[in-house]
Amino acid sequence: MGLAPREVMSRLTACLALLLGTTAYGANPGSQYVLSPSSRTILPKWIYQTKGNVTIQSSRNYSSPVVLTGPNASVTYDFGQMVAGIPEFTFGEGHCSFCNTLGLPGYTCGTLCSGLGLSYTESARFVGPASDNSTLYSHEDGTVYLPVFPGRYPTPAKWQRGSFRYLTLSMPSSAAQTQRITVSFDRVLFTAQPSLTNPSQYAGYFHSSDDLLNRIWHAAAYTVQLTTVAANSSVQHLLILQSAGWEESAQADGLIATDEYLSDGAKRDRNPWSADLAVGIRSSVVTQKGLVAVKNALEACFTIQDVLTGYLPYAGSPLGNLFALLGQAYDSDTYHLWTIVGYAEYVLASNDTAFGQKHWSAVIGAISATYQYVDSASGLLNGTKVSDWGRVGQGGQNTALNALYYHTLLLTARIGNLLGQSNNTINDYTVRAAKIKRSLNDLLYDPSAGLFFDNTTTAGHALHPQDGNVLAVLFNLTQSHNQTITILQKLAQRHSPFGALAPELPGAISPFITGLELYARLQAQHHNATIALSLLRTQWKYMLDTFSNSTLIEGYASDGSLNYPFYPDGSGFISLAHTWSTGPLYALSGFVAGLRMSGFDVAEGGGEWAFQPAVEGAGVSWVKAGWVGVRGAYEVEWTLNGGRFEGTIRVPVGSVGTIYLPTLGQGSVRRATVDGKAVNGVSVDGFIRVGSVGGGEHTVVVQV
Ligand SMILES: *[C@@H]1O[C@H](CO)[C@@H](O)[C@H](O)[C@H]1NC(C)=O
Ligand SMILES: *[C@@H]1O[C@H](CO)[C@@H](O)[C@H](O)[C@H]1NC(C)=O
Ligand SMILES: *[C@@H]1O[C@H](CO)[C@@H](O)[C@H](O)[C@H]1NC(C)=O
Ligand SMILES: *[C@@H]1O[C@H](CO)[C@@H](O)[C@H](O)[C@H]1NC(C)=O
Ligand SMILES: *[C@@H]1O[C@H](CO)[C@@H](O)[C@H](O)[C@H]1NC(C)=O
Ligand SMILES: *[C@@H]1O[C@H](CO)[C@@H](O)[C@H](O)[C@H]1NC(C)=O
Ligand SMILES: *[C@@H]1O[C@H](CO)[C@@H](O)[C@H](O)[C@H]1NC(C)=O
Ligand SMILES: *[C@@H]1O[C@H](CO)[C@@H](O)[C@H](O)[C@H]1NC(C)=O
Ligand SMILES: *[C@@H]1O[C@H](CO)[C@@H](O)[C@H](O)[C@H]1NC(C)=O
Ligand SMILES: *[C@@H]1O[C@H](CO)[C@@H](O)[C@H](O)[C@H]1NC(C)=O
Ligand SMILES: *[C@@H]1O[C@H](CO)[C@@H](O)[C@H](O)[C@H]1NC(C)=O
Ligand SMILES: *[C@@H]1O[C@H](CO)[C@@H](O)[C@H](O)[C@H]1NC(C)=O
């Protein structure tokens, strides 16, 4: 069949449009990498193993009946990637000759068969009749026993699991030799991010010439989805202290059951935690439409603020309610401050000034609560509530704590101005912040090491932490570019084949602190992504290949093994899908693709957005990214071909921002244009800056 020249042309144009990514927003150019299901029904991919006497009618069809006969007979289904939700079965004919009256959850005496064991695990390491652990380090989740009647059996929602790849059904060890149960697997009802009808249609996308970066971005986006949970499905810690068995049924105070919030981890704790929001907000900005899950997580923190002291909780409700009962051992200066930072960043990213006003007096009170711990001579906060992200030795005049304190004061002052609350109290924050910055450099910077000490004590001088140094750079506690670059160079010496080492938690790699290190590096060197992307590729590739190809683990050992030194007893408690490990989302969308909402980003000024791609050293020849912000869609795509850079952005009409043209490592360029008009300007820090750019579509060309 021949084509008329006109048809050839139009097909060619359509192809080019696809290549250039001028498809309508929402088409998602990276869709082949999306890990989220397109419906809420999930089926196993294959049977991982069987043990004992198991008859499978059709090994190709996992809805077809499986017969388990005799003690310990078991079948393990593999979903091929991490999933989440409520399994539904159909029980067929069976034969029971025992009745267990131990009172284990789910046992009902006199049913046809009492007790088919159900267990879940994220890692293949823990496949067996008992689940991996989700309820306090010291607690065994064990096996849930389902009552068996012939017919359909949707497992109760409280026994859903926030993330798992393997699901095992097993006969109790006390079953008789002839006892048998016939079971068909109907589906898993996917429960993550309940507000989204089609879970695969989250708002952001990212696609580039680099397969590894695409895999990492999509595993991170899927992780954020799995950690976005219904407000009545947190791990039930209060119950666990009273009896055996685990449940995902705890309700957060201040929210209703149909609300959803961004939690720390999908398996556990499924709870709002403020430090997780330090990464989670940026991750949500570039993947989610609206930030309601972030807002609800913050509500669940504010709602249990200590009214007597003004302190905000280590964990939000519901886990924070338990910590309040347990007393001061679980208080945290850093998480107190991260809650305020989360509040401010949420208000900036969402423009939700109503939320800002609602909690303003709580925030003022929370900041005042710290004053009694401030050293009057140095202005530094002396940490006394030492629970933190897992590190040891928090407390005293600690660098990370004070970098965070500095940032909290300045951000709160900014929000005060935004809300029209500016007065002497607010001005005082800026004065206090300036004093902290001076003292931190006078008392805690170690010029011979080119790094900050951990704290002001002798023991604190023996350690130069990752967290304190990363936060000092990220939050602008350094006094010169030279100092910033020196710190980053020294930290780079700790980049191992498994990732960046965090000596403040000996033997650990923290994807949380390393995610913040990615931001710090890209912010300090907007034009040069070399080290940041090398770290991102090394550490996150290792995490994907080793632990889960579909989600991001919370922490592991510096020898690369599945152990996290924060947890005293064993690796079955480690969460393999954790919000704070998703730093690559914003690193790639915000810094490498290079479109950011500047009101939200500390390093910006002028306008609502900035286009500032980190081209040098990124190792990609083209990239496309997009998301939905307050005013609408933000989209960016660029190509790098030899010495020629071409970029297109689409930003909301009515907005004003700044374009930074990358000069590709050159002091001057042959040609630079915005929307076809030549731009004259000198390269400053690797860019030619063009301010006051309006909304709509803009094209940028740079030829060196
Ligand atoms: C396995 O179970 C079936 C009934 O489900 C029974 O007929 C068969 O004998 C059992 N096989 C063994 C080896 O016990
Ligand atoms: C799988 O088995 C179930 C139950 O026996 C049956 O209803 C369904 O049609 C089968 N599906 C396929 C694709 O064979
Ligand atoms: C079933 O498993 C239990 C616990 O592992 C073990 O003690 C028992 O010997 C097993 N029974 C059979 C028949 O394999
Ligand atoms: C934020 O809200 C204020 C009013 O509260 C409005 O004037 C401003 O335009 C909004 N900004 C954006 C980016 O929507
Ligand atoms: C910090 O507070 C602790 C506990 O109140 C106190 O023992 C210590 O002296 C304080 N350190 C400084 C440097 O103020
Ligand atoms: C400043 O604002 C805070 C919080 O709104 C308030 O508590 C304080 O009284 C105000 N101070 C003055 C001097 O108006
Ligand atoms: C100071 O830092 C060291 C090293 O992290 C730690 O061992 C020590 O406990 C810290 N001191 C205080 C007072 O927190
Ligand atoms: C910082 O400045 C010192 C002294 O001028 C110089 O030796 C060093 O190379 C500089 N470091 C960086 C990273 O620029
Ligand atoms: C991830 O995928 C790679 C490549 O297919 C494979 O080698 C590796 O075993 C997988 N890892 C896990 C944890 O599934
Ligand atoms: C779960 O916790 C219990 C109690 O601490 C421990 O004995 C068991 O080994 C843990 N299981 C896993 C899979 O880590
Ligand atoms: C960082 O701090 C310096 C003062 O040390 C200040 O001049 C600069 O504006 C700050 N940068 C940002 C982005 O706030
Ligand atoms: C970018 O950073 C890398 C690693 O520090 C360095 O080797 C390279 O020269 C830098 N490129 C430019 C243009 O500054």
Short mmCIF file of N, CA and C and ligand atoms in Angstrom, two decimals, residues 165 215 544-549, ligand 9:
data_model
loop_
_atom_site.label_atom_id
_atom_site.label_comp_id
_atom_site.label_asym_id
_atom_site.label_seq_id
_atom_site.Cartn_x
_atom_site.Cartn_y
_atom_site.Cartn_z
N ARG A 165 5.87 -8.83 48.51
CA ARG A 165 6.01 -9.44 47.19
C ARG A 165 5.56 -10.90 47.25
N ARG A 215 14.35 3.61 35.61
CA ARG A 215 13.96 2.56 36.58
C ARG A 215 13.91 3.13 37.99
N LEU A 544 18.13 -1.12 44.16
CA LEU A 544 17.13 -1.79 43.31
C LEU A 544 17.53 -3.24 43.04
N ASP A 545 18.75 -3.43 42.59
CA ASP A 545 19.16 -4.76 42.17
C ASP A 545 19.19 -5.74 43.35
N THR A 546 19.53 -5.22 44.52
CA THR A 546 19.77 -6.11 45.64
C THR A 546 18.52 -6.40 46.48
N PHE A 547 17.72 -5.37 46.71
CA PHE A 547 16.65 -5.54 47.70
C PHE A 547 15.26 -5.64 47.09
N SER A 548 14.97 -4.81 46.15
CA SER A 548 13.66 -4.85 45.52
C SER A 548 13.74 -4.03 44.25
N ASN A 549 13.43 -4.64 43.15
CA ASN A 549 13.49 -3.91 41.89
C ASN A 549 12.35 -2.91 41.74
C1 LIG B 9 16.38 -7.17 39.92
O1 LIG B 9 16.53 -7.35 38.54
C2 LIG B 9 17.84 -7.79 38.15
C3 LIG B 9 17.90 -7.78 36.67
O2 LIG B 9 16.76 -8.40 36.13
C4 LIG B 9 18.09 -9.18 38.79
O3 LIG B 9 19.39 -9.58 38.48
C5 LIG B 9 17.94 -9.06 40.30
O4 LIG B 9 18.06 -10.33 40.89
C6 LIG B 9 16.62 -8.47 40.66
N1 LIG B 9 16.61 -8.22 42.09
C7 LIG B 9 15.55 -8.45 42.86
C8 LIG B 9 15.71 -8.11 44.31
O5 LIG B 9 14.50 -8.87 42.46
#
